Coordinates of C-alpha atoms in Angstrom, one line a residue:
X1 CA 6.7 14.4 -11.6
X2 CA 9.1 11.5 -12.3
X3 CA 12.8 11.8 -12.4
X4 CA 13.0 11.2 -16.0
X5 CA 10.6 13.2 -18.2
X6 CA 9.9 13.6 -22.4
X7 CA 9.9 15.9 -24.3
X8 CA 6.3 16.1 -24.9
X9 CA 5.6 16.1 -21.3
X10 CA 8.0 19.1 -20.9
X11 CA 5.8 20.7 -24.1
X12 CA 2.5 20.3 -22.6
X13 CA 3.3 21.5 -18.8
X14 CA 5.9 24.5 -20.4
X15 CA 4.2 28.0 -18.7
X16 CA 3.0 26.1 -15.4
X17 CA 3.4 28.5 -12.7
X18 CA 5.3 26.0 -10.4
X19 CA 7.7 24.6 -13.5
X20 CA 11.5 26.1 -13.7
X21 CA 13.6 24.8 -16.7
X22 CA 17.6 24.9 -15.7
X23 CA 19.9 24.4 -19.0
X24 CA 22.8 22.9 -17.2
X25 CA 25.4 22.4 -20.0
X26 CA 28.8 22.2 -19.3
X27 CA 31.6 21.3 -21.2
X28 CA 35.3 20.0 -20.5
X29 CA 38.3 22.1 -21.9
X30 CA 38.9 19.9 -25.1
X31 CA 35.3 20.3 -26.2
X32 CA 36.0 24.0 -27.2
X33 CA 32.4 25.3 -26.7
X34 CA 31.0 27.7 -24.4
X35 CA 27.9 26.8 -23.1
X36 CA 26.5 30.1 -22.0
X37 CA 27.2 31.2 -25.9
X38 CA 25.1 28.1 -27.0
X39 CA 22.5 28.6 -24.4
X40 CA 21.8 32.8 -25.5
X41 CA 22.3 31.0 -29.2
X42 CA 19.1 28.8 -28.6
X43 CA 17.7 27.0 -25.6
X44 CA 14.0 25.6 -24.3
X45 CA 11.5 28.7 -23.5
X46 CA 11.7 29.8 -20.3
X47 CA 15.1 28.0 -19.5
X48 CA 17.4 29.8 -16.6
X49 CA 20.7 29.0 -17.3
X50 CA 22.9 27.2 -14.6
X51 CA 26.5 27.8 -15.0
X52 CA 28.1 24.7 -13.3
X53 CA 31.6 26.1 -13.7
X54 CA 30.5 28.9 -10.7
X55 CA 28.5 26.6 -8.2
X56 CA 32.1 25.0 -7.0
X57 CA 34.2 25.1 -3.8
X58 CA 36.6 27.7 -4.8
X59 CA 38.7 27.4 -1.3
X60 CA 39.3 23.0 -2.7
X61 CA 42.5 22.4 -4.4
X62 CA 41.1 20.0 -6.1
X63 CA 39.3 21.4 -9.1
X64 CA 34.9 20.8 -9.1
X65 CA 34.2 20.3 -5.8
X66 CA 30.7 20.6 -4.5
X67 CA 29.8 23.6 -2.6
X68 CA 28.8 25.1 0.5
X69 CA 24.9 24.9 1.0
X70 CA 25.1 28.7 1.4
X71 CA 26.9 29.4 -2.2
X72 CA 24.5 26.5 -4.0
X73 CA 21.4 28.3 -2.1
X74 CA 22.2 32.1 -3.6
X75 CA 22.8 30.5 -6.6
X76 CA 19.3 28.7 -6.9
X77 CA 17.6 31.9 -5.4
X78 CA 19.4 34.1 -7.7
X79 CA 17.8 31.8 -10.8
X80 CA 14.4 31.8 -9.6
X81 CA 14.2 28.3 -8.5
X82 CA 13.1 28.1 -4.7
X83 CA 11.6 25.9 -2.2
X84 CA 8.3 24.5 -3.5
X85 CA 9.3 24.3 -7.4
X86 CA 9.5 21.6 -10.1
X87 CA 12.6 21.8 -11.6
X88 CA 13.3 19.9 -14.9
X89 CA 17.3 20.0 -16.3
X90 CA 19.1 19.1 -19.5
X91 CA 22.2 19.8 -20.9
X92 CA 23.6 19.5 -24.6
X93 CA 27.0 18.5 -23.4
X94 CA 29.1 15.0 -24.4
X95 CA 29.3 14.3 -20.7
X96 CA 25.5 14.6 -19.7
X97 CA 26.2 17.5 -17.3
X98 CA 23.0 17.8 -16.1
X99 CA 23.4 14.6 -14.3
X100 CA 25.7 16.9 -12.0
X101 CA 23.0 19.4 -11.2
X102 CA 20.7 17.1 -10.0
X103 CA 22.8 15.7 -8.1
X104 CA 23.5 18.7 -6.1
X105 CA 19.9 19.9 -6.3
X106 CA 18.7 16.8 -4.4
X107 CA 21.7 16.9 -2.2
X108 CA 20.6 20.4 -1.2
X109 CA 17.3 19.9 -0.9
X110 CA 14.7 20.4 -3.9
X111 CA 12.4 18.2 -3.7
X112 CA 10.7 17.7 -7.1
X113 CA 13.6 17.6 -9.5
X114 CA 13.6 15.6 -13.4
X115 CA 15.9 15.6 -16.1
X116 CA 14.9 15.9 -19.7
X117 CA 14.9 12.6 -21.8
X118 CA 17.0 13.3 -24.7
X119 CA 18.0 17.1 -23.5
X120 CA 17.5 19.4 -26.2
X121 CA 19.2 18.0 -28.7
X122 CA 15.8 15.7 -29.2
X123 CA 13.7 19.1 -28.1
X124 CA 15.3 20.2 -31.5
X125 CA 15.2 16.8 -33.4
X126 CA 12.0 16.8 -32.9
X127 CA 11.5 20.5 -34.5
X128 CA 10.0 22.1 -31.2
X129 CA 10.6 25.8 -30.7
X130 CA 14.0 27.3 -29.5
X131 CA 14.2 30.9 -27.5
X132 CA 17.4 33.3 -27.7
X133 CA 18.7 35.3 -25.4
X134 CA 19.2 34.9 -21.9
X135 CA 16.2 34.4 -19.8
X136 CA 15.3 36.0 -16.2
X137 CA 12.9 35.1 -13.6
X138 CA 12.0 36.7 -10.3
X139 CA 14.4 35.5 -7.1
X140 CA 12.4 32.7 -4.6
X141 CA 13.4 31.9 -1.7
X142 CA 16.1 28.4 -1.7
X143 CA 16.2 27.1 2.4
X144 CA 19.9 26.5 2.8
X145 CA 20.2 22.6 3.3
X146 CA 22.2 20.0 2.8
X147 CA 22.5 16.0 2.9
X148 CA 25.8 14.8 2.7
X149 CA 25.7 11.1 3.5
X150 CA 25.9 10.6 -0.1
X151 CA 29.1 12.2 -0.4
X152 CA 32.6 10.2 0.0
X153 CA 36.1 11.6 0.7
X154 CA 38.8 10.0 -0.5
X155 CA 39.8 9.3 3.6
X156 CA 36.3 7.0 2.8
X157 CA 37.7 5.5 0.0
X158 CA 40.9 4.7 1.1
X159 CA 38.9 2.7 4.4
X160 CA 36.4 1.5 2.2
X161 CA 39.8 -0.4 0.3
X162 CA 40.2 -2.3 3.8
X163 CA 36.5 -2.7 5.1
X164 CA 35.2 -3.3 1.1
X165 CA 31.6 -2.3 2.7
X166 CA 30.7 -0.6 -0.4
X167 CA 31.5 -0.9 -4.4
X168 CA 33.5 1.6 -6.6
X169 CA 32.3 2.1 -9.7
X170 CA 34.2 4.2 -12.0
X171 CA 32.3 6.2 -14.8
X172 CA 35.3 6.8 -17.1
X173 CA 35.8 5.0 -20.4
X174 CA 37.4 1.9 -20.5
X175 CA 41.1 3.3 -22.1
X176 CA 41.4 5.8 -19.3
X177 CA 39.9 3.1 -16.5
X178 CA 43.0 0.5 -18.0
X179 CA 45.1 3.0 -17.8
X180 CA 45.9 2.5 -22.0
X181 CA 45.3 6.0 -22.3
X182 CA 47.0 8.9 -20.7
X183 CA 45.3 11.0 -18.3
X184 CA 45.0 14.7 -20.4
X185 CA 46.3 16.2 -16.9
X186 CA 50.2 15.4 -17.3
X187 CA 50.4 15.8 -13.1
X188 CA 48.1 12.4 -13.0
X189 CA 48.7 8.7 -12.8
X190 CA 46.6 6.5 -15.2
X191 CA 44.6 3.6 -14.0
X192 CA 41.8 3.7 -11.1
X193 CA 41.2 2.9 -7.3
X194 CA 41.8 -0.7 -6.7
X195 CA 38.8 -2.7 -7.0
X196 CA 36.7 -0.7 -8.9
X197 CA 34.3 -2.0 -11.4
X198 CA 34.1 0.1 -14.7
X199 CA 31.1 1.4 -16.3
X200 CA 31.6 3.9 -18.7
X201 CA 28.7 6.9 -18.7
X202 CA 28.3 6.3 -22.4
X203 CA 27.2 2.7 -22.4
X204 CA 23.9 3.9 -20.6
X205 CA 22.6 6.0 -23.3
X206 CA 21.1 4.6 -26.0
X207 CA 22.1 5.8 -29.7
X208 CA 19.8 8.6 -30.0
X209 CA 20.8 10.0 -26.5
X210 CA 18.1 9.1 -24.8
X211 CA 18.3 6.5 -21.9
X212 CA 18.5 3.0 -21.9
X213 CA 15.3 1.0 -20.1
X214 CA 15.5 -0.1 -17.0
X215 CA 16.4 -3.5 -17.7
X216 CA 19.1 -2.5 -20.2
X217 CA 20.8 -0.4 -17.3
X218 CA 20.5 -3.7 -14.8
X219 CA 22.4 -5.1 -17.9
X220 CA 25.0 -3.1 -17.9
X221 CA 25.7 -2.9 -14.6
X222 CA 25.4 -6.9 -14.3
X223 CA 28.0 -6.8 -16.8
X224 CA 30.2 -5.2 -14.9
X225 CA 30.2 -7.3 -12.3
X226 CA 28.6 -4.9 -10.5
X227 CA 26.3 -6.5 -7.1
X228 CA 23.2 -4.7 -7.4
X229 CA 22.0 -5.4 -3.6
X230 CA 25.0 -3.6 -2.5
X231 CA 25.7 -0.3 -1.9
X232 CA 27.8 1.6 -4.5
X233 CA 30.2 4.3 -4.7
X234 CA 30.8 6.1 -7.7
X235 CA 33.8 7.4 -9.1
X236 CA 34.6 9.5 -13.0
X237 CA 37.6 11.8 -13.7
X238 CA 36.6 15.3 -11.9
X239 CA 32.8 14.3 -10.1
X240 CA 30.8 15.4 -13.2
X241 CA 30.1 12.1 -14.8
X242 CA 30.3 10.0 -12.1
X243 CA 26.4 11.2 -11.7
X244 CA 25.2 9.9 -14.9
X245 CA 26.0 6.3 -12.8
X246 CA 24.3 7.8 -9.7
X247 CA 21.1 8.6 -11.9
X248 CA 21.3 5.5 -14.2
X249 CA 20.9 3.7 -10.8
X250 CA 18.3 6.2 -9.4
X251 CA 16.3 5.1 -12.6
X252 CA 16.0 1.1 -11.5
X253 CA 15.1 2.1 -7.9
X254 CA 18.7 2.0 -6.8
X255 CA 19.7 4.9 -4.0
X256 CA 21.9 3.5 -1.8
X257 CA 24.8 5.3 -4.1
X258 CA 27.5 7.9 -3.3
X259 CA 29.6 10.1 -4.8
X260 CA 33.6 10.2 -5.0
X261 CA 33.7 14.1 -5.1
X262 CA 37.4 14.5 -5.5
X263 CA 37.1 11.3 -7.9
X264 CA 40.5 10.9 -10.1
X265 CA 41.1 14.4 -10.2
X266 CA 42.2 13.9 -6.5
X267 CA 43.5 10.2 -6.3
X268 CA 44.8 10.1 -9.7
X269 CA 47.5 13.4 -7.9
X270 CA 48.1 12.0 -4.7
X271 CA 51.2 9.5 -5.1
X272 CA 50.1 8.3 -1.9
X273 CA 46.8 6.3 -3.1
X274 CA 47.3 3.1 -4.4
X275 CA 46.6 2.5 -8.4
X276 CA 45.5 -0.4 -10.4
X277 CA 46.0 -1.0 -13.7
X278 CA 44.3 -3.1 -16.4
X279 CA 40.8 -4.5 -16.7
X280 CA 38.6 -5.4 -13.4

């Protein structure tokens, strides 16, 4: 299975005995949907339902932080999703949550994990049939594992300022990169970590949601200034859409790419860290 997968390769495998389909939709507070509501209101047959709100550290003061292999474990096993399945994710969210989830599903160890080309808003562009309800499968075992040398801490990041041994991308739009636009948290400073080179989620997707090719990503990135033989670490506002980077560079065969967890949620608080202002 490849990491990126259509529709019509979801439609023909849907009802394999191996497949699990995870809708992963989350939404930020100023979308004003709830995505468990949209999910019961219509959502891909045979879809589980991962809420990404509960599979956080709740003990971090710093607010969507990944969690313990143990929690992210019970909550895969209590889904139905174990060791040994395929796993394909979408979302129907602004911010391409499922990005997030399989993130932390390869993190943790599944092995055979795809997002869904287009999510389901081109499943239902496309006409193809919707379920209600909320769907239930039997528990499977999930081995509690976990990987995390693709995971930063902001005590990496502030080194990483001195030694420059790896590249910060930040996932944000431009406005809120610039630091032209307010953070929506008051308690934060606007701008982004010194040095960082901005590449805003949107710009990989191409107008009808679906992603760019390969060689528009490189593009992107390119345009950026982004090095493409170097290692990368990627930033966003809270360590939800800093993933859409991580996969977008997944997709060109790019995997030397970490994750600012904390992200600007955390530096963006701390009047400690140093802030930049402006354009690259």
């Amino acid at each position: 299975m490849d990491s990126l997968v259509s529709t019509q390769w979801l439609a023909d495998e849907i009802g394999a005995s191996d497949l699990r389909i995870v809708d992963a939709t989350a939404f930020l507070p100023e979308h004003a949907r709830n995505p468990l509501l949209e999910y019961e209101a219509c959502h891909i047959p045979g879809a589980v339902f991962m809420d990404l709100a509960d599979i956080v550290d709740t003990t971090s003061p710093v607010p969507n932080m990944l969690p313990s292999a143990e929690k992210f474990a019970s909550r895969m096993q209590a889904l139905g999703l174990g060791d040994g399945s395929r796993v394909v994710i979408y979302d129907d969210s602004p911010i391409k949550t499922s990005t997030r989830a399989w993130f932390m599903l390869t993190m943790f160890g599944a092995q055979n994990v795809a997002l869904l080309d287009g999510g389901i808003a081109k499943w239902k562009a496309e006409g193809r049939r919707c379920a209600q309800g909320r769907e239930t499968l039997r528990q499977r075992h999930f081995t509690v594992w976990s990987d995390d040398s693709h995971v930063r801490t902001k005590a990496d990041v502030i080194t990483n300022l001195s030694t420059g041994s790896e590249q910060l991308i930040d996932a944000r739009g431009a406005p809120r990169f610039t630091g032209a636009v307010p953070e929506a948290n008051p308690a934060l400073a606007s701008g982004h970590i010194p040095g960082a080179r901005n590449v805003p989620y949107s710009s990989l997707f191409a107008p009808d949601g679906t992603w760019k090719t390969p060689d528009a990503i490189k593009a992107a990135f390119e345009a950026a200034g982004v090095d493409l033989s170097r290692p990368v670490i990627s930033s966003c506002g809270s360590g939800m859409t800093a993933n859409v980077v991580i996969f977008a560079l997944h997709l060109i065969g790019k995997d030397d790419v970490s994750l600012y967890d904390g992200s600007w949620s955390e530096w963006g608080l701390d009047p400690a860290t140093p802030k930049a202002t402006g354009p690259a």
